[in-house]
Each structure stands twice: as structure tokens, then as C-alpha cells.
Amino acid sequence: MKRQEIKEILQSEAIGSTIKVSGWVRTKRESKNVNFINLNDGTVLSNLQVVAEVENFDEKILKKINTGAALTVVGELVESGGQQRVELVAKEIEVVGEADPDKYPLQPKRHSLEFLREIAHLRFRTNTFSAIARVRHAMIFAVHKFFTEKGFFNIHTPIITASDCEGAGEMFQVTTLDMNNPPRTEDGKIDYSQDFFGKITSLTVSGQLEGELAALALSKIYTFGPTFRAENSNTSRHLAEFWMIEPEMAFYDLNDNMDLAEEFLKYLINYALDNCQEDLLFLSQRQQQEEKNKPQQERSMELIEKLKFVVENDFVRLTYTEAIDILQKSKPAQKGQFQYPVEGFGTDLQSEHERFLVEKHFKRPVILIDYPANIKAFYMKVNPDGKTVAAMDVLFPQIGEIIGGSQREERLEILVEKMKAMGIPLEEMDWYLDTRRYGSVPHSGFGLGFERLITFVTGMGNIRDVIPFARTPKNCEF
Ligand code: 4AD
Ligand code: MG
């Protein structure tokens, strides 16, 4: 008999039929004559209740049915008086994989998220983490669907690279040299000409530079790949390894770029609302449970309400200079409540400032544009004022920056000047400059941090809980 999945069984109309199901035991409740087993196979949040009449089964088998054990059950599907429409009356039970109830770390009770991070290899088996995994998958699919519908091409850009796109020097080096005894040049430095690639290489911080090369031929492309940042940020919003979606479009200016970013985010959130209802409802209840411990004014909007709010309202668009003005006049600035003071033009905005603008001042997502040139990457287009660049950051409640992007500097001379001033090695980047030498056109793009999106959509408080295995400073388990 073919195994059926619980997702399909729970919707089934085939009352009275004999079916076969496999999954893991979430809980077992024993009474004198019957055992009630909640079985989950991860295909949906809900469990299937299996009813085993004690007299029909060997005692030894029933003893092995514990939380965490894997079972295959053949039985009759009947109507249920309980929460689900249907339940399964077991005829045969096979214990496929046992789990010692005294040792299995996931007891049928509420565990803290911190504890579950330590057993991330098992946390997929909880409602919370299986729900997140399913929402994450839905969002991956929606990303490809959105861009495919719009005629974009997906480009795979390299993971190992010799260039630092963001110029922040936060790269993980990739080498096969023996670090205990590396080859040396005459002046005593490590001789990277003898390294695997014959030069210093690292894991990429962004696929943008290569994405630009493709966009200047295919018009509209996007990348969706892993990116790596060796920034020592121990926050609830930073990972050392995260996934980024980077569209790049020829003949798009900053306004076109903003329109696309807003449409994209709304599309993804709508997709989740339409396709992940059961999981979102569960995650909403989880969040509300957690928020009960917070003071009233710090509680966030109910998850689904919050997602609908973002989809239904226009994002605010304003310049960095306007934002600085608002921040300087704000109550927290007057009262000295910001941890980082807002000094005026040139101040790099911190998450507390971004969140003030979004959560307190405008009460909706904000796109900030035209940042000072010296706090942004080399590739951004210099505005006519000479001191700002055509950058855009999309700021979200709770998250802060969810998207960073810009119109690119397409003028060769200006770009070369900027690269020199910012200490970008021109020889290494000659291939990039060729796009400005031959058929250069205005173009724009942005990067969406995938885990920041998932943090927002699931209402989780920490980015480490929305990627299966988080990599953060001093933490690389599993
Ligand atoms: O603003 P960033 O650094 O922009 C770029 O990398 C550009 N090359 C994108 C482009 O224009 N094609 O990063 C983009 C986004 C951020 O807005 C944030 O959502 C996410 O990537 N991000 C991180 N997410 C998790 N952990 C980190 N350490 C992150 N750093 C950036
Ligand atoms: Mg950024």
C-alpha cells in the first residue's frame, strides 16, 4: 500500500477507507483501553490523531510508541469528534525508529527558543520550526515566481571571489595554504601566488557586481544565493551566512528601482498571506503568547494584521536629509534617548533611528534615498549635488533595513575617480569597468536580505530562528 501524507489525509473525503501513513510521534495519551497518538509528518502543521485500541496490539509495541519515535500505521479513516475532521483507527503499527523517552531532548512541552537553538538538529520537529521551514520554502518559490512573471532571468554568481563588492572589508578568506607554515615572499609576507587561485580570495558578500554584467546584456536579471559577512555583529538581525536576492535592471533609475522593491515586498507578503494561512495563524498565536510578558506599549501588532497593513499601504519615500531633520527634532533626540546621537548630515543611521522613523513617526515602511556618498558603497551614482548618492534603503518595522539598493554609477570617469578615492584596486576590477567602457547605460538594483524578510513574515524576534542552521560569531554548530 502506498503511504499517504497527512496534508492530503486531513483534507480527504475517503471516510471508511484503509490508508497507510508514516510520521513522528508528537504526543501519546494513554487510557485503559485506548492510546491516542498524535502523528506528524511535517507536510502540514496539524497532526493526525491515531487511535490504537490496546487489546489489538502487542504491549511491547505500544511501549515503544513514545514522543520522537517514527511510525508507519495502517488503519481505517473515520470521522473524528475532536479538533480534526478525521482520525485513523489503527489496524497495524510498525515502529520504524525508536526514541528513548528518557533521552529524547524534545519533550512534549514548551521549550525556549534559546534551548531549541542548541538542538537545531532536532528543532525542525517542533511546530514553530516546521512552520518557519514551510513559510521559508513558500517565500523562495514566490521570489522565483515574481521574477519569472516579470521576465527576469536568474543568474548564478560566484561564491568565491577576489573582489569586495561592499568595500567594507568584512570578508571570509578562502585558502588552501598551510596556515601553520605558509609560503613567504622575499619581504616576509604570505605568498598568495602559491595559493589555490594564485591570489587572495574570499567568500562573496554580494552577487551584485557580476549581476550588473549580466543585466547589461539581458536587461533584467536576479541572483538568489548565499552571501557571507565577517562582521562581528551579535544582534538579532545579523548572520555571518545569509541568503540574498539581488535584482539588477538596465535602463532603470532610482524611482523605477523603488517601485520594483515595493511591488516585490508586497507580492511576497501577499503570497504568504494567501498560501501559508495555517502556519501564519500558528506563528501569530506563538508571538502573542510571547508578547504577553512585554509592557503594553512595546507589543507589536498582531502578525497577520501587520502583514496586511504593509500590503495595503504605500511606503513613505523621503530623502536622508529630510530623515535627519525629523530625527533631530524628535522626542528621543531632544531627551537624549538615542544610544547613538544624530549629529546631522553624514551620520550613519543606526537601527534605533530607522525603527523610530518607521514605528513611531510614519507608522509604515519607509524608503530612504539620497544618502551621503561617504557612508555608501563605491558603485552608487553620484547625484547632481555632488555629495549624495542615489541610494535607497527600505526600512521595515521591527527589522530596520530589509532592502539596500541604488542606481549605479554608469559614467566611467566618475566611477574611476570614486574607486581611487575609496581605495578600490582598479587593476582587480577592470572587468567591471568594461561595462562602463562599452555600451554603458543607466541601471539600478537592490538586495533583499532573505532572512530579514522571513523574520518579518513569521514574526520571529531573532534572525537565528529563521535559517535552519545559523552562523554567527563564535557559533558554527551542525
Ligand atoms: O545593504 P547591503 O549590504 O547591500 C548589498 O549587498 C548590495 N550589493 C545589494 C544590491 O544593491 N544588489 O545588503 C542588502 C541586504 C540588507 O538590506 C539586509 O536586508 C541584508 O542584505 N543583510 C543582512 N542580512 C542578514 N545578516 C547580515 N549580516 C546582513 N547584511 C545585510
Ligand atoms: Mg545596506
Coordinates of C-alpha atoms and ligand atoms in Angstrom, one line a residue, residues 166 229 376 380 392-393 401 403-405 447 452, ligand 2:
E166 CA 30.6 46.4 -0.5
R229 CA 29.9 38.7 6.1
K376 CA 27.7 54.2 1.0
M380 CA 26.4 54.2 -6.3
M392 CA 17.8 53.6 -1.3
D393 CA 17.2 51.6 1.9
E401 CA 16.8 47.8 6.9
I403 CA 16.5 46.1 1.4
G404 CA 19.6 48.1 0.4
G405 CA 20.0 49.3 -3.2
G447 CA 19.5 43.4 -2.4
R452 CA 15.2 39.6 7.3
Ligands
MG2 MG 22.8 48.3 3.4

